[in-house]
Amino acid sequence: MAAGDRKTFSKQLVALLAGTTLLSYSGNIPAVFAQDSTLQRLQPRVDPEAKMMLSANELVYNRDQQIVSAIGGVQINYAGYKMVAQRVEYNQKTGRMMAIGNIELISPDGNRMYSDKLDVTDDFAEGFVNALRIETTDNTRIAAESGERVNDNLMILNKGVYTACLPCAERPERPPFWQVKAERVIQNGEKHTIRLEKARFELLGHPIAFLPWIEVPDQTVKRKSGFLFPSFSTSQNLGFGLTVPYYYVFSPSMDLTVSGTGYTNQGFLLDAEFRQRFENGTHTLRVAGINQIHPQSFTEDTSDREADNRGMIGSQAEFKINPRWTFGWDVMVQSDNNFSRTYELKGFNETTHNNQVYLTGLGKRNYFDIRSFYFDVQDADPDSEAEKEQAIVYPVIDYHAVAPQPLAGGELSLDVNFTNISRTHDSFFLNPAGENRFPGLEGQTSRLTGELEWKRTFVTPQGVLITPLIAARGDALALNMDDPSVLGTYDGNYDDGKSATRGMITAGLEARYPILMTTANSTHVFEPIAQIYARPDEPLAGALPNEDAQSFVFDATSLFERDKFSGYDRIEGGTRANIGFQYTGTFDNGYKLHGIFGQSYQLAGQNSFAEDDLVNVGADSGLETTRSDYVGLAGVETPQGLSFAASYRLDEEDLSFRRGDLTTGFQTDTFQSQLLYTHISAQPDYGFAEDSDEIQAKATVKFKDYWSVFGGIAWDLNNDVVSRKTLGLSYEDECTIFTIAYTSKRDTSDQSASDWSIGARLTFRTLGDINVGYSDDIEKNIYNN
């Protein structure tokens, strides 16, 4: 063959290779668009300097018929494209190119096309292919008896099959779990859609649905306007519900989902969610509303029953001002205090929705956060008493910084907190001990707190870690709140002035002595720890409001904390020592052990945990006595999948079990289980009249291939009541997920739309979801029961 002929043949082979790719799956090839040239419009974007490698048993040029042929074991590599065939021909007279026999083409993006015969014009505008099979990188598969390319951007397949399931490795002739058979499969390269006409949906080889057409986006499309799969729901008071969502794409950065739900008991709910992405963040706007036709279905004296027209507006956003600063908000306004929870509006259906606006900055050695809160308590109380008693926070500011250079060889840090809150209603009640407890007082209070801390760690020649510590803190408060003695009985020395100040100086010393022991098959680390903190008594103990230190649990995780209160409103005072040890052991056979055990001692001064405040936070905490309760935790992990963990607090006098939990779990490839027992002793002064004991159990059993059954239960031992239970069945493989579950929860307030749910969700990969009453609440109970 002449040199010029080789050059011409190389160009035509390149054209054939590109044309074959475009013919097989045009939607996946990047294209350069021009106004006038069809060839340019469909030409793949490849390096013009790329070299083509051709391998064949024989290369023949028939000058009489003007046919150039590559025969036998043809392999072509060009610009990332790879093709093999038994024979490749180009007819210069007709301008058609043909590949014959066991054709396999791999495009640069990883898509594969298989065929027996391909015939295409050299301008790629039209062509035919027989016995076509396409495999994309996301494991979508399309097969057809024949295919035809028409008008540059349409690929029409005859008697096609579409599925996202992998074939069975042991029995490839077996039908996939699901597939869609169609008389015609039309792929539109311009709209990037796959349309299945006269479609028959088959499950395990059996037809279950016939549709005139189905249209789905191809794998290049991430977002496309159109109707989404409908979902279904059922509940006691709403009745049966059918939701039809429509998804609309405005632009690559803006879309909208509008859902209409018809409930047999309550009427039509309209729900719209608008989303927009900016260069530096995102914003979501949610609007929903309904005119209830049968509000009497709900329980009497509830906001669900009293409201006819109900609705909400919600907005959520987060923006990166720069790499260090973030600004955002999450706010909701609704017609009553239970609409979003009753109608399960995802993202707004929590028992308490935290409305907030925030600004956060994160540096290498400092942190800043400012937030304002409004707590929307969602229950069916028509008077919204619980919500009215919540604090309105505007704002709370936190700042933490660590000095860039050591001071006297140690680390110097600064913490600043500013809190400004108000309440419109008093929150107080009589506790089981017959005393008033005041979680919140009507009025306004502001507090500014600043604290400096210096500490440095020394290592002695014997390996002991010595850490001295010095801390200084000051608080300034502005007070304008109700006097609790006017509302009810309060024995504390409440400060009824308009302002107050307090300070605290702490000098501390910590000693740790990690001891490493090794054997032939194990490693053990035993570390005794001793701390002592000297400081004056807590100023104004019990005389100031307590807003952020009401929740307090003394256990092994807080044993070695310098200040064990959970917030800034209380300060731990007096001289205290914390003594204990921690242990870690690992064995070559896969066993692991860990544990912490210790006790705290009030050596001198006033014990802050024995001083009552408005909420009696230290009562029965285990720290209110001179010698605290014993606290510890322990855990064991085995290579067989069995694990055990315990956290406990034992009475310092008789070692009775005061608080803690015991957890055991077992996990294999086919079985997962967990059993949790929780005990909390009565704390009458703190508000809990009786012991609380609960057992929670959950398990998942995989019994055949992709099938599993799961269940969970929570049992209140003191009241002998099952508070939650879940039972379900699940199937999951690479293309299909199916879950059906029953869940029930005991609602003592009787203020929810339903206390039981049955839900099912069926997901076909690339096609969509079918949802029947499957909610976030069901999923939470399945995985967190």
mmCIF file with all atom_site columns, C-alpha atoms in Angstrom, residues 140 244 259 341 349 389 404 409 442 450 512 541 580 719:
data_model
loop_
_atom_site.group_PDB
_atom_site.id
_atom_site.type_symbol
_atom_site.label_atom_id
_atom_site.label_alt_id
_atom_site.label_comp_id
_atom_site.label_asym_id
_atom_site.label_entity_id
_atom_site.label_seq_id
_atom_site.pdbx_PDB_ins_code
_atom_site.Cartn_x
_atom_site.Cartn_y
_atom_site.Cartn_z
_atom_site.occupancy
_atom_site.B_iso_or_equiv
_atom_site.pdbx_formal_charge
_atom_site.auth_seq_id
_atom_site.auth_comp_id
_atom_site.auth_asym_id
_atom_site.auth_atom_id
_atom_site.pdbx_PDB_model_num
ATOM 1  C CA . THR A 1 140 ? -26.438 0.378  33.493 1.00 0.00 ? 140 THR A CA 1
ATOM 2  C CA . VAL A 1 244 ? -46.893 13.062 43.555 1.00 0.00 ? 244 VAL A CA 1
ATOM 3  C CA . SER A 1 259 ? -45.267 17.860 45.862 1.00 0.00 ? 259 SER A CA 1
ATOM 4  C CA . ARG A 1 341 ? -44.340 17.304 62.952 1.00 0.00 ? 341 ARG A CA 1
ATOM 5  C CA . ASN A 1 349 ? -40.347 17.612 61.957 1.00 0.00 ? 349 ASN A CA 1
ATOM 6  C CA . GLU A 1 389 ? -41.268 28.711 78.661 1.00 0.00 ? 389 GLU A CA 1
ATOM 7  C CA . PRO A 1 404 ? 0.960   31.351 69.190 1.00 0.00 ? 404 PRO A CA 1
ATOM 8  C CA . GLY A 1 409 ? 7.361   26.930 78.300 1.00 0.00 ? 409 GLY A CA 1
ATOM 9  C CA . GLU A 1 442 ? -39.422 35.407 83.183 1.00 0.00 ? 442 GLU A CA 1
ATOM 10 C CA . GLY A 1 450 ? -13.612 35.420 80.438 1.00 0.00 ? 450 GLY A CA 1
ATOM 11 C CA . ARG A 1 512 ? 0.249   10.616 85.308 1.00 0.00 ? 512 ARG A CA 1
ATOM 12 C CA . ALA A 1 541 ? -23.602 29.649 94.714 1.00 0.00 ? 541 ALA A CA 1
ATOM 13 C CA . GLY A 1 580 ? -8.061  6.971  89.310 1.00 0.00 ? 580 GLY A CA 1
ATOM 14 C CA . ASN A 1 719 ? -43.708 0.575  84.302 1.00 0.00 ? 719 ASN A CA 1
#
